[in-house]
Coordinates of C-alpha atoms and ligand atoms in Angstrom, one line a residue:
X1272 CA 78.1 -14.1 210.5
X1273 CA 80.5 -16.8 209.6
X1274 CA 79.5 -20.1 211.1
X1275 CA 82.6 -21.6 212.7
X1276 CA 80.9 -24.9 213.4
X1277 CA 80.1 -25.2 209.7
X1278 CA 83.8 -24.6 208.8
X1279 CA 84.8 -27.4 211.2
X1280 CA 82.1 -29.8 210.0
X1281 CA 83.0 -29.2 206.3
X1282 CA 86.7 -29.8 207.0
X1283 CA 86.1 -33.0 208.9
X1284 CA 83.7 -34.2 206.2
X1285 CA 86.4 -33.8 203.6
X1286 CA 88.5 -36.2 205.5
X1287 CA 86.0 -38.8 206.6
X1288 CA 83.6 -38.5 203.6
X1289 CA 80.5 -38.2 205.8
X1290 CA 77.7 -35.7 205.4
X1291 CA 78.8 -32.4 207.0
X1292 CA 75.3 -31.7 208.3
X1293 CA 75.4 -34.9 210.3
X1294 CA 78.9 -34.0 211.6
X1295 CA 77.7 -30.5 212.4
X1296 CA 75.2 -31.8 214.9
X1297 CA 77.9 -33.6 216.9
X1298 CA 80.0 -30.5 217.5
X1299 CA 80.1 -29.4 221.1
X1300 CA 81.3 -26.5 223.1
X1301 CA 83.8 -27.6 225.8
X1302 CA 82.9 -26.6 229.3
X1303 CA 86.4 -25.3 229.9
X1304 CA 87.6 -23.0 227.1
X1305 CA 91.1 -24.1 227.7
X1306 CA 90.0 -27.2 225.8
X1307 CA 89.2 -25.2 222.7
X1308 CA 86.2 -23.3 221.4
X1309 CA 84.6 -26.3 219.8
X1310 CA 85.1 -30.0 220.2
X1311 CA 84.3 -33.0 218.0
X1312 CA 83.6 -36.2 219.9
X1313 CA 85.1 -38.9 217.6
X1314 CA 83.3 -41.8 219.4
X1315 CA 80.2 -40.7 217.4
X1316 CA 81.9 -42.0 214.3
X1317 CA 83.4 -45.2 215.8
X1318 CA 80.7 -47.5 214.7
X1319 CA 80.5 -46.1 211.1
X1320 CA 84.3 -46.0 210.6
X1321 CA 84.9 -49.2 212.6
X1322 CA 87.8 -47.7 214.4
X1323 CA 88.5 -46.5 218.0
X1324 CA 87.8 -42.9 218.7
X1325 CA 91.4 -42.3 219.5
X1326 CA 92.5 -43.6 216.1
X1327 CA 89.9 -41.6 214.4
X1328 CA 90.9 -38.4 216.2
X1329 CA 94.6 -38.9 215.2
X1330 CA 93.7 -39.7 211.6
X1331 CA 91.5 -36.6 211.2
X1332 CA 94.1 -34.4 212.9
X1333 CA 96.7 -35.7 210.4
X1334 CA 94.7 -35.1 207.3
X1335 CA 92.4 -32.2 208.1
X1336 CA 93.0 -29.0 206.1
X1337 CA 92.1 -25.9 208.1
X1338 CA 92.2 -22.3 207.0
X1339 CA 94.3 -20.7 209.8
X1340 CA 92.5 -17.4 209.3
X1341 CA 89.4 -19.1 210.6
X1342 CA 90.5 -22.1 212.7
X1343 CA 93.8 -21.5 214.4
X1344 CA 94.6 -25.0 215.5
X1345 CA 93.3 -28.4 216.5
X1346 CA 94.4 -30.7 219.4
X1347 CA 93.6 -34.2 220.2
X1348 CA 92.6 -35.2 223.7
X1349 CA 91.5 -38.8 224.3
X1350 CA 89.2 -39.2 221.3
X1351 CA 88.2 -35.6 221.1
X1352 CA 89.3 -33.1 218.5
X1353 CA 89.5 -29.7 220.1
X1354 CA 89.4 -26.7 217.8
X1355 CA 90.6 -23.2 218.5
X1356 CA 89.1 -20.4 216.4
X1357 CA 91.1 -17.5 215.1
X1358 CA 90.7 -14.8 217.7
X1359 CA 91.0 -11.9 215.2
X1360 CA 88.5 -13.5 212.9
X1361 CA 86.0 -13.9 215.8
X1362 CA 86.4 -10.2 216.8
X1363 CA 86.0 -9.1 213.2
X1364 CA 82.9 -11.1 212.6
X1365 CA 81.3 -9.6 215.7
X1366 CA 82.4 -6.1 214.8
X1367 CA 81.2 -6.4 211.2
X1368 CA 77.8 -7.8 212.3
X1369 CA 77.4 -4.9 214.7
X1370 CA 78.2 -2.4 212.0
X1371 CA 75.9 -4.1 209.5
X1372 CA 72.7 -4.6 211.3
X1373 CA 70.3 -2.3 213.2
X1374 CA 69.3 -4.9 215.8
X1375 CA 71.9 -7.4 216.6
X1376 CA 70.7 -11.0 216.7
X1377 CA 67.4 -10.3 215.0
X1378 CA 66.6 -12.8 212.3
X1379 CA 64.1 -14.1 209.9
X1380 CA 64.4 -17.8 210.5
X1381 CA 60.8 -17.9 211.7
X1382 CA 59.4 -16.2 208.6
X1383 CA 56.2 -17.9 207.4
X1384 CA 55.6 -19.7 210.7
X1385 CA 52.6 -18.9 212.9
X1386 CA 52.9 -19.1 216.6
X1387 CA 50.1 -18.5 219.1
X1388 CA 50.7 -18.1 222.8
X1389 CA 47.9 -18.5 225.2
X1390 CA 49.1 -16.7 228.3
X1391 CA 48.3 -14.6 231.3
X1392 CA 44.6 -15.6 231.1
X1393 CA 43.3 -14.4 234.5
X1394 CA 39.7 -15.1 235.6
X1395 CA 37.0 -12.5 235.7
X1396 CA 35.7 -11.4 239.1
X1397 CA 38.7 -13.2 240.7
X1398 CA 42.1 -11.9 241.7
X1399 CA 44.9 -11.8 239.3
X1400 CA 47.2 -14.1 241.2
X1401 CA 50.9 -14.9 241.3
X1402 CA 50.4 -17.8 238.9
X1403 CA 48.9 -15.5 236.3
X1404 CA 51.9 -13.2 236.9
X1405 CA 54.3 -16.0 236.1
X1406 CA 52.3 -16.9 233.0
X1407 CA 52.3 -13.3 231.9
X1408 CA 56.1 -13.0 232.3
X1409 CA 57.0 -16.3 230.7
X1410 CA 54.5 -15.8 227.9
X1411 CA 55.7 -12.3 227.1
X1412 CA 59.3 -13.3 227.1
X1413 CA 58.5 -16.1 224.6
X1414 CA 56.3 -13.8 222.5
X1415 CA 59.2 -11.3 222.2
X1416 CA 61.8 -13.8 221.4
X1417 CA 59.8 -15.6 218.7
X1418 CA 58.9 -12.3 217.3
X1419 CA 62.6 -11.2 217.2
X1420 CA 63.4 -14.3 215.2
X1421 CA 60.9 -13.4 212.6
X1422 CA 57.9 -15.7 213.6
X1423 CA 54.4 -14.4 213.2
X1424 CA 53.3 -14.4 216.8
X1425 CA 49.9 -13.8 218.3
X1426 CA 49.4 -13.4 222.0
X1427 CA 46.0 -14.7 223.2
X1428 CA 44.6 -13.6 226.6
X1429 CA 42.1 -16.4 227.0
X1430 CA 40.1 -14.9 229.9
X1431 CA 38.2 -17.1 232.3
X1432 CA 35.0 -15.3 231.8
X1433 CA 32.5 -18.2 231.6
X1434 CA 31.1 -20.8 233.9
X1435 CA 28.4 -21.5 236.5
X1436 CA 30.0 -19.2 238.9
X1437 CA 28.6 -16.2 236.9
X1438 CA 25.1 -17.5 237.6
X1439 CA 26.0 -17.1 241.3
X1440 CA 27.6 -13.7 240.9
X1441 CA 24.4 -12.5 239.2
X1442 CA 22.3 -13.8 242.0
X1443 CA 24.5 -12.3 244.6
X1444 CA 24.5 -9.0 242.9
X1445 CA 20.7 -9.1 242.6
X1446 CA 20.5 -9.7 246.4
X1447 CA 23.1 -7.3 247.8
X1448 CA 24.4 -5.2 244.9
X1449 CA 23.2 -2.0 246.6
X1450 CA 25.5 -2.8 249.6
X1451 CA 28.6 -2.7 247.5
X1452 CA 30.5 -0.1 245.5
X1453 CA 32.0 -2.5 243.0
X1454 CA 33.3 0.3 240.8
X1455 CA 35.6 1.4 243.5
X1456 CA 37.3 -1.8 244.4
X1457 CA 36.0 -4.3 241.9
X1458 CA 37.9 -7.5 242.5
X1459 CA 37.6 -7.5 246.3
X1460 CA 34.0 -6.5 246.3
X1461 CA 33.1 -9.1 243.7
X1462 CA 35.1 -11.7 245.7
X1463 CA 33.1 -10.8 248.7
X1464 CA 29.8 -11.2 246.9
X1465 CA 31.0 -14.5 245.6
X1466 CA 32.0 -15.9 248.9
X1467 CA 28.7 -14.8 250.4
X1468 CA 26.5 -16.3 247.7
X1469 CA 28.4 -19.5 247.8
X1470 CA 27.7 -19.8 251.5
X1471 CA 24.1 -19.1 251.0
X1472 CA 23.9 -21.7 248.2
X1473 CA 25.3 -24.4 250.5
X1474 CA 22.4 -23.8 252.9
X1475 CA 19.6 -23.0 250.5
X1476 CA 19.0 -25.3 247.5
X1477 CA 16.4 -22.8 246.2
X1478 CA 19.1 -20.1 245.9
X1479 CA 21.3 -22.6 244.1
X1480 CA 18.6 -23.4 241.7
X1481 CA 18.1 -19.7 240.9
X1482 CA 21.9 -19.4 240.3
X1483 CA 21.7 -22.2 237.8
X1484 CA 18.8 -20.5 236.1
X1485 CA 20.8 -17.3 235.9
X1486 CA 23.6 -19.1 234.2
X1487 CA 21.1 -20.7 231.7
X1488 CA 19.7 -17.2 231.0
X1489 CA 23.2 -15.9 230.5
X1490 CA 23.8 -18.6 227.9
X1491 CA 20.5 -17.7 226.2
X1492 CA 21.7 -14.1 226.2
X1493 CA 19.0 -12.7 228.5
X1494 CA 19.7 -8.9 228.5
X1495 CA 19.8 -8.4 232.2
X1496 CA 22.2 -11.2 232.8
X1497 CA 24.4 -10.3 229.9
X1498 CA 24.5 -6.7 231.1
X1499 CA 25.7 -7.7 234.5
X1500 CA 28.2 -10.2 233.2
X1501 CA 29.6 -7.4 230.9
X1502 CA 29.9 -5.1 233.9
X1503 CA 31.8 -7.7 235.9
X1504 CA 34.1 -8.3 232.9
X1505 CA 34.7 -4.7 232.2
X1506 CA 35.5 -3.9 235.8
X1507 CA 37.8 -6.9 236.1
X1508 CA 39.7 -5.9 232.9
X1509 CA 40.1 -2.4 234.2
X1510 CA 41.9 -3.9 237.3
X1511 CA 43.9 -6.3 235.2
X1512 CA 45.1 -3.4 233.0
X1513 CA 46.6 -1.8 236.0
X1514 CA 48.8 -4.8 236.3
X1515 CA 49.6 -5.0 232.6
X1516 CA 50.5 -1.3 232.6
X1517 CA 53.1 -1.9 235.2
X1518 CA 54.3 -5.2 234.0
X1519 CA 53.9 -5.1 230.3
X1520 CA 51.8 -7.6 228.3
X1521 CA 50.9 -7.4 224.6
X1522 CA 47.8 -9.2 223.5
X1523 CA 46.4 -9.6 220.1
X1524 CA 43.2 -11.1 221.3
X1525 CA 41.1 -10.9 224.5
X1526 CA 38.7 -13.6 223.4
X1527 CA 37.9 -15.5 226.5
X1528 CA 36.1 -18.8 227.3
X1529 CA 32.7 -17.1 226.8
X1530 CA 33.4 -16.3 223.2
X1531 CA 34.4 -19.9 222.6
X1532 CA 31.5 -21.5 224.4
X1533 CA 29.0 -21.3 221.4
X1534 CA 31.4 -23.6 219.5
X1535 CA 31.1 -26.4 222.0
X1536 CA 28.1 -28.1 220.2
X1537 CA 30.3 -28.5 217.1
X1538 CA 33.0 -30.2 219.2
X1539 CA 30.4 -32.5 220.7
X1540 CA 29.1 -33.4 217.2
X1541 CA 32.7 -34.2 216.0
X1542 CA 33.4 -36.3 219.1
X1543 CA 30.1 -38.2 218.6
X1544 CA 31.2 -39.0 215.1
X1545 CA 34.5 -40.4 216.4
X1546 CA 32.4 -42.9 218.3
X1547 CA 34.4 -42.4 221.5
X1548 CA 32.0 -40.2 223.4
X1549 CA 30.1 -42.1 226.0
X1550 CA 27.7 -41.6 228.8
X1551 CA 28.8 -42.0 232.4
X1552 CA 26.6 -41.1 235.3
X1553 CA 24.7 -38.6 233.2
X1554 CA 27.9 -36.9 232.0
X1555 CA 29.5 -37.2 228.5
X1556 CA 33.0 -38.4 228.7
X1557 CA 35.8 -40.0 226.7
X1558 CA 37.9 -42.7 228.2
X1559 CA 41.6 -42.2 227.5
X1560 CA 42.9 -45.2 229.3
X1561 CA 44.3 -46.8 226.1
X1562 CA 46.3 -43.6 225.5
X1563 CA 47.9 -44.0 228.9
X1564 CA 45.8 -41.3 230.6
X1565 CA 43.9 -42.8 233.6
X1566 CA 41.4 -40.1 234.1
X1567 CA 38.7 -39.7 231.5
X1568 CA 38.0 -36.3 230.0
X1569 CA 34.6 -34.8 230.8
X1570 CA 33.1 -33.0 227.9
X1571 CA 29.6 -32.3 229.2
X1572 CA 28.5 -32.3 232.8
X1573 CA 25.4 -34.2 233.9
X1574 CA 23.6 -30.8 234.3
X1575 CA 24.2 -30.2 230.6
X1576 CA 26.7 -27.4 230.9
X1577 CA 30.0 -27.5 229.0
X1578 CA 33.3 -28.0 230.7
X1579 CA 36.6 -26.1 230.7
X1580 CA 38.0 -29.0 228.7
X1581 CA 35.3 -28.8 226.1
X1582 CA 35.9 -25.1 225.6
X1583 CA 39.6 -25.7 225.2
X1584 CA 38.8 -28.2 222.4
X1585 CA 36.5 -25.7 220.8
X1586 CA 39.3 -23.1 221.1
X1587 CA 41.6 -25.4 219.2
X1588 CA 39.2 -25.7 216.3
X1589 CA 38.7 -21.9 216.3
X1590 CA 42.4 -21.2 216.5
X1591 CA 43.3 -23.7 213.8
X1592 CA 40.9 -21.9 211.5
X1593 CA 41.7 -18.4 212.5
X1594 CA 45.5 -18.5 213.0
X1595 CA 46.5 -21.5 211.0
X1596 CA 49.0 -22.1 213.7
X1597 CA 52.2 -24.1 213.4
X1598 CA 52.7 -24.0 217.2
X1599 CA 50.2 -23.3 220.0
X1600 CA 51.8 -22.7 223.3
X1601 CA 49.8 -22.8 226.6
X1602 CA 51.5 -21.2 229.5
X1603 CA 50.2 -22.4 232.8
X1604 CA 51.4 -23.9 236.1
X1605 CA 52.0 -27.6 236.2
X1606 CA 48.7 -28.0 238.1
X1607 CA 47.1 -28.2 234.6
X1608 CA 49.4 -30.9 233.2
X1609 CA 46.6 -33.6 233.2
X1610 CA 44.1 -31.2 231.7
X1611 CA 46.3 -30.4 228.7
X1612 CA 47.3 -34.1 228.3
X1613 CA 43.6 -34.9 228.1
X1614 CA 42.7 -32.1 225.8
X1615 CA 45.6 -32.6 223.4
X1616 CA 44.9 -36.3 223.1
X1617 CA 41.1 -35.7 222.6
X1618 CA 41.9 -33.0 220.0
X1619 CA 43.1 -35.8 217.7
X1620 CA 39.5 -36.9 217.4
X1621 CA 38.3 -33.6 215.9
X1622 CA 39.4 -34.5 212.4
X1623 CA 41.9 -31.7 212.3
X1624 CA 45.1 -31.7 210.1
X1625 CA 47.9 -33.3 212.0
X1626 CA 49.9 -30.1 211.7
X1627 CA 47.6 -28.6 214.3
X1628 CA 47.5 -31.4 216.8
X1629 CA 51.3 -31.9 216.6
X1630 CA 51.7 -28.2 217.2
X1631 CA 50.0 -28.1 220.6
X1632 CA 52.4 -27.7 223.5
X1633 CA 51.8 -27.2 227.2
X1634 CA 54.5 -24.9 228.6
X1635 CA 54.2 -25.6 232.3
X1636 CA 55.9 -23.8 235.2
X1637 CA 56.4 -24.3 238.9
X1638 CA 54.8 -22.7 241.9
X1639 CA 55.9 -19.5 243.5
X1640 CA 56.9 -20.0 247.1
X1641 CA 57.1 -17.3 249.7
X1642 CA 59.9 -18.0 252.2
X1643 CA 56.9 -19.0 254.4
X1644 CA 55.3 -21.4 251.9
X1645 CA 53.0 -21.5 248.9
X1646 CA 51.4 -18.3 247.8
X1647 CA 47.8 -19.0 246.9
X1648 CA 44.4 -17.5 247.1
X1649 CA 42.8 -20.7 248.4
X1650 CA 45.1 -21.2 251.3
X1651 CA 44.7 -17.8 252.7
X1652 CA 48.2 -16.5 252.2
X1653 CA 46.8 -14.1 249.7
X1654 CA 49.2 -11.6 248.2
X1655 CA 47.5 -9.0 246.0
X1656 CA 49.5 -8.7 242.9
X1657 CA 49.2 -5.0 242.6
X1658 CA 50.5 -4.6 246.1
X1659 CA 53.4 -6.9 245.4
X1660 CA 54.5 -4.9 242.4
X1661 CA 54.1 -1.6 244.3
X1662 CA 56.2 -3.1 247.1
X1663 CA 58.9 -4.0 244.5
X1664 CA 59.0 -0.4 243.3
X1665 CA 59.1 1.0 246.9
X1666 CA 61.9 -1.4 247.9
X1667 CA 63.9 -0.6 244.8
X1668 CA 63.5 3.1 245.6
X1669 CA 64.9 2.6 249.0
X1670 CA 67.9 0.8 247.7
X1671 CA 68.5 3.5 245.1
X1672 CA 68.2 6.2 247.7
X1673 CA 70.9 4.5 249.7
X1674 CA 73.3 4.0 246.9
X1675 CA 72.8 7.1 244.9
X1676 CA 70.8 9.7 246.8
X1677 CA 71.3 12.6 244.3
X1678 CA 70.1 10.8 241.3
X1679 CA 67.3 12.3 239.2
X1680 CA 64.1 10.6 238.2
X1681 CA 64.2 8.3 241.2
X1682 CA 60.6 7.1 240.7
X1683 CA 61.1 6.2 237.1
X1684 CA 64.3 4.3 237.8
X1685 CA 62.7 2.6 240.8
X1686 CA 59.9 1.4 238.7
X1687 CA 62.3 -0.2 236.1
X1688 CA 64.5 -1.7 238.8
X1689 CA 61.7 -3.0 241.0
X1690 CA 59.6 -4.5 238.2
X1691 CA 62.8 -5.7 236.4
X1692 CA 63.7 -7.5 239.6
X1693 CA 60.4 -9.3 239.8
X1694 CA 60.4 -10.3 236.1
X1695 CA 64.0 -11.5 236.2
X1696 CA 63.4 -13.6 239.2
X1697 CA 60.5 -15.2 237.5
X1698 CA 62.7 -16.1 234.6
X1699 CA 66.0 -16.9 236.2
X1700 CA 65.6 -20.6 236.8
X1701 CA 64.3 -23.4 234.7
X1702 CA 60.6 -22.7 234.5
X1703 CA 59.4 -26.0 235.8
X1704 CA 61.2 -25.4 239.1
X1705 CA 59.3 -23.9 242.0
X1706 CA 60.4 -20.4 242.5
X1707 CA 61.3 -18.8 245.8
X1708 CA 60.2 -15.3 246.3
X1709 CA 62.6 -13.5 248.6
X1710 CA 62.9 -9.7 248.4
X1711 CA 66.5 -9.7 249.7
X1712 CA 67.6 -12.0 246.9
X1713 CA 65.6 -10.5 244.2
X1714 CA 66.8 -6.9 244.7
X1715 CA 70.4 -7.7 245.4
X1716 CA 72.5 -5.6 243.0
X1717 CA 75.4 -8.0 243.3
X1718 CA 73.4 -11.3 242.9
X1719 CA 72.3 -13.0 239.8
X1720 CA 69.4 -10.6 239.5
X1721 CA 67.6 -8.2 237.2
X1722 CA 69.2 -5.2 239.0
X1723 CA 72.6 -6.7 238.5
X1724 CA 72.0 -6.8 234.7
X1725 CA 70.7 -3.3 234.8
X1726 CA 73.6 -2.1 236.9
X1727 CA 76.1 -3.6 234.5
X1728 CA 74.3 -2.0 231.6
X1729 CA 74.3 1.4 233.2
X1730 CA 78.0 1.0 233.9
X1731 CA 78.8 0.3 230.3
X1732 CA 76.9 3.4 229.3
X1733 CA 78.7 5.6 231.8
X1734 CA 82.1 4.3 230.7
X1735 CA 81.3 5.1 227.1
X1736 CA 80.1 8.6 228.1
X1737 CA 83.3 9.1 230.0
X1738 CA 85.2 8.4 226.9
X1739 CA 83.4 11.3 225.3
X1740 CA 81.2 9.1 223.0
X1741 CA 77.6 9.7 222.5
X1742 CA 75.8 6.4 222.2
X1743 CA 73.2 7.8 219.9
X1744 CA 76.0 8.6 217.4
X1745 CA 77.4 5.1 217.3
X1746 CA 75.3 3.8 214.5
X1747 CA 74.9 6.9 212.5
X1748 CA 78.5 8.0 212.5
X1749 CA 79.9 4.5 212.3
X1750 CA 82.0 5.3 215.3
X1751 CA 83.5 1.8 215.6
X1752 CA 84.3 1.3 211.9
X1753 CA 88.0 1.7 212.3
X1754 CA 88.7 0.1 215.6
X1755 CA 91.6 -2.4 215.6
X1756 CA 90.3 -5.8 216.8
X1757 CA 93.9 -7.1 217.4
X1758 CA 93.6 -5.5 220.8
X1759 CA 90.8 -7.9 221.7
X1760 CA 92.8 -11.2 221.7
X1761 CA 93.2 -11.6 225.5
X1762 CA 91.1 -14.3 227.2
X1763 CA 88.8 -11.8 229.0
X1764 CA 87.9 -10.0 225.7
X1765 CA 87.6 -13.3 223.8
X1766 CA 85.3 -14.7 226.4
X1767 CA 83.0 -11.7 225.9
X1768 CA 83.2 -11.9 222.1
X1769 CA 82.3 -15.6 222.1
X1770 CA 79.3 -15.0 224.2
X1771 CA 78.2 -12.1 222.0
X1772 CA 78.8 -14.3 218.9
X1773 CA 76.4 -16.9 220.4
X1774 CA 73.5 -14.6 221.0
X1775 CA 71.3 -15.7 218.1
X1776 CA 72.0 -19.3 219.0
X1777 CA 70.8 -18.6 222.5
X1778 CA 67.6 -17.1 221.2
X1779 CA 67.0 -20.1 219.1
X1780 CA 67.5 -22.4 222.1
X1781 CA 64.9 -20.3 224.0
X1782 CA 62.3 -20.8 221.3
X1783 CA 63.2 -24.5 220.8
X1784 CA 62.7 -25.3 224.4
X1785 CA 60.2 -22.5 225.3
X1786 CA 62.6 -21.7 228.1
X1787 CA 63.4 -18.0 228.7
X1788 CA 65.8 -18.9 231.5
X1789 CA 68.4 -19.8 228.9
X1790 CA 68.4 -16.2 228.0
X1791 CA 68.4 -14.9 231.6
X1792 CA 71.3 -17.2 232.5
X1793 CA 73.2 -16.0 229.4
X1794 CA 72.8 -12.4 230.4
X1795 CA 74.2 -13.1 233.8
X1796 CA 77.2 -14.8 232.0
X1797 CA 77.8 -11.8 229.9
X1798 CA 77.5 -9.4 232.8
X1799 CA 80.0 -11.5 234.8
X1800 CA 82.3 -11.8 231.8
X1801 CA 82.3 -8.0 231.6
X1802 CA 83.1 -7.6 235.3
X1803 CA 86.0 -9.9 235.0
X1804 CA 87.3 -8.0 232.0
X1805 CA 86.8 -4.6 233.7
X1806 CA 88.5 -5.7 236.8
X1807 CA 91.7 -6.6 235.0
X1808 CA 91.7 -4.1 232.2
X1809 CA 91.5 -0.3 232.1
X1810 CA 89.2 0.9 229.4
X1811 CA 90.1 4.6 229.2
X1812 CA 93.8 4.3 228.5
X1813 CA 96.3 6.6 226.8
X1814 CA 96.7 4.5 223.7
X1815 CA 93.7 5.6 221.5
X1816 CA 93.7 2.5 219.5
X1817 CA 93.4 0.2 222.5
X1818 CA 90.9 2.5 224.2
X1819 CA 88.6 2.4 221.2
X1820 CA 88.7 -1.3 220.9
X1821 CA 87.8 -1.7 224.6
X1822 CA 85.1 0.9 224.3
X1823 CA 83.7 -1.1 221.4
X1824 CA 83.7 -4.2 223.6
X1825 CA 82.0 -2.2 226.4
X1826 CA 79.4 -1.0 223.9
X1827 CA 78.5 -4.5 222.6
X1828 CA 78.1 -5.8 226.1
X1829 CA 75.6 -3.0 226.8
X1830 CA 73.8 -3.7 223.6
X1831 CA 73.4 -7.4 224.3
X1832 CA 72.2 -6.6 227.8
X1833 CA 69.7 -4.1 226.6
X1834 CA 68.4 -6.2 223.8
X1835 CA 68.3 -9.4 225.8
X1836 CA 66.7 -7.8 228.8
X1837 CA 64.2 -6.1 226.5
X1838 CA 63.2 -9.6 225.1
X1839 CA 62.6 -10.7 228.7
X1840 CA 60.3 -7.7 229.2
X1841 CA 62.8 -5.7 231.4
X1842 CA 63.5 -2.1 230.7
X1843 CA 66.9 -0.5 231.3
X1844 CA 67.3 2.7 233.3
X1845 CA 69.8 5.2 232.0
X1846 CA 71.3 5.6 235.5
X1847 CA 70.9 3.9 238.8
Ligands
LIG111 N1 42.0 -19.1 233.2 C1 42.7 -20.3 233.5 C2 43.2 -20.2 235.0 O1 43.4 -19.2 235.6 C3 43.9 -20.6 232.6 C4 43.6 -20.7 231.2 C5 44.6 -21.4 230.4 N2 44.4 -21.5 229.0 C6 43.6 -22.4 228.4 N3 43.5 -22.4 227.2 N4 43.1 -23.3 229.2 O2 43.6 -21.2 235.5

């Protein structure tokens, strides 16, 4: 598509004789579209040109040569140049792009770049909690968006399947395994065993010692211990898959901490070589004080076992070699900020190419708060995730039943609406913000919610159908080839067209900032823009030419909502 900003930058550069790329970066989008579609802040040039912004603005306006078929006019308002793009050109550009491509906004700007995303990563024999849900949803949205922009993306489910707790689990199972039916309700039963053995360990040092031995045996690949560990892992994964089946979640690797652990000795060797590894109370640590990190990183515990941090360092080595990554994103709550600071700083001592250490990024997110407080497994307000998702579906079904009792496929629709609502809620605010989980807000069809996006989409579809157009035919039969875009010059239509025009730019912002909420907010803006348009314009009118133009507008809104929501991991119902 034509880049309007580029047109503006080039025209300005012809006047001021400065590099158009530099000028391009200064161009802004005014908050109020009454002030133009793009604005150039002349104070950015004041120093270089040794003139006041007001004088610069007047001079540029005087001398600038604009192609009125692209940029209609330019105004000066206190040091700003405000540009108005040609409305027909905008509509034509959007129309031609829709006719040209199969998937609007898809691009190849990421070609040749490898992105790995470490997300979801629940822990074996422990519940899949709400933090893992957020990680899954954010990670998946980023995965989809990077992929859509042509990056080579790999999703890594780095399972927490290693650590001394498995020595305890094995001991507990040995003692009481026959009392439990862990196949039936794996996570709860395993949790139960874990709590019980932990209590026993507190009172009986001999049991604790046996647990340690079990873990040692597990590390040495003792068949009995490995078998049990595999059983715990398999049963946990079966449970986790129930959640992925409902929620979505694509992973290219399920290699967890256990598969990385054998590489820890290599990490220790490399760190020794760096001369920074030191002994402290029997543990091996690295002091990071001079790097501005007050807490040292522990690489090896005093009992000889490796740490979570050491395994993350080993994983970096492994991933650099295996995936040759340009970017490695770690999606966890902000509780792990210190951990990743330490790990990323220490990774610089492994002798890796800077490309890798510069590519490490912690993508952190806030807590999920129930209206009654924090949702956590430790503090007792346990919410089982599967139950939460089921409740979402049930509640959605009730709402649908009320609004549209005769609709077919209620269950299928309720699933898309309920899960869509949960996902959208997770992505609707800046990720670092704590999120409030309130059913009434999440499932409100009129609020800034997933169901609202779906509802608007369904509405666009039904309008198109009412006009006698089969959506499936649109691409194949080039239905919109001959529409007259002159009918789309009113402010409401233009507002929609501008948003649609910006779609790819929005996706780029999502990947630049690792922030899916940029896309979710944008989808709300489009849905609202369509409501505004629809409330003041009839779509199905007598005049065929106007009707077709408005149906086209309706169609592209639906497409953007469908594609955008799809990138967020939300499916669209056909009706609701
Ligand atoms: N399993 C960990 C947890 O539940 C998260 C793992 C994050 N990824 C990583 N490479 N450390 O807290």
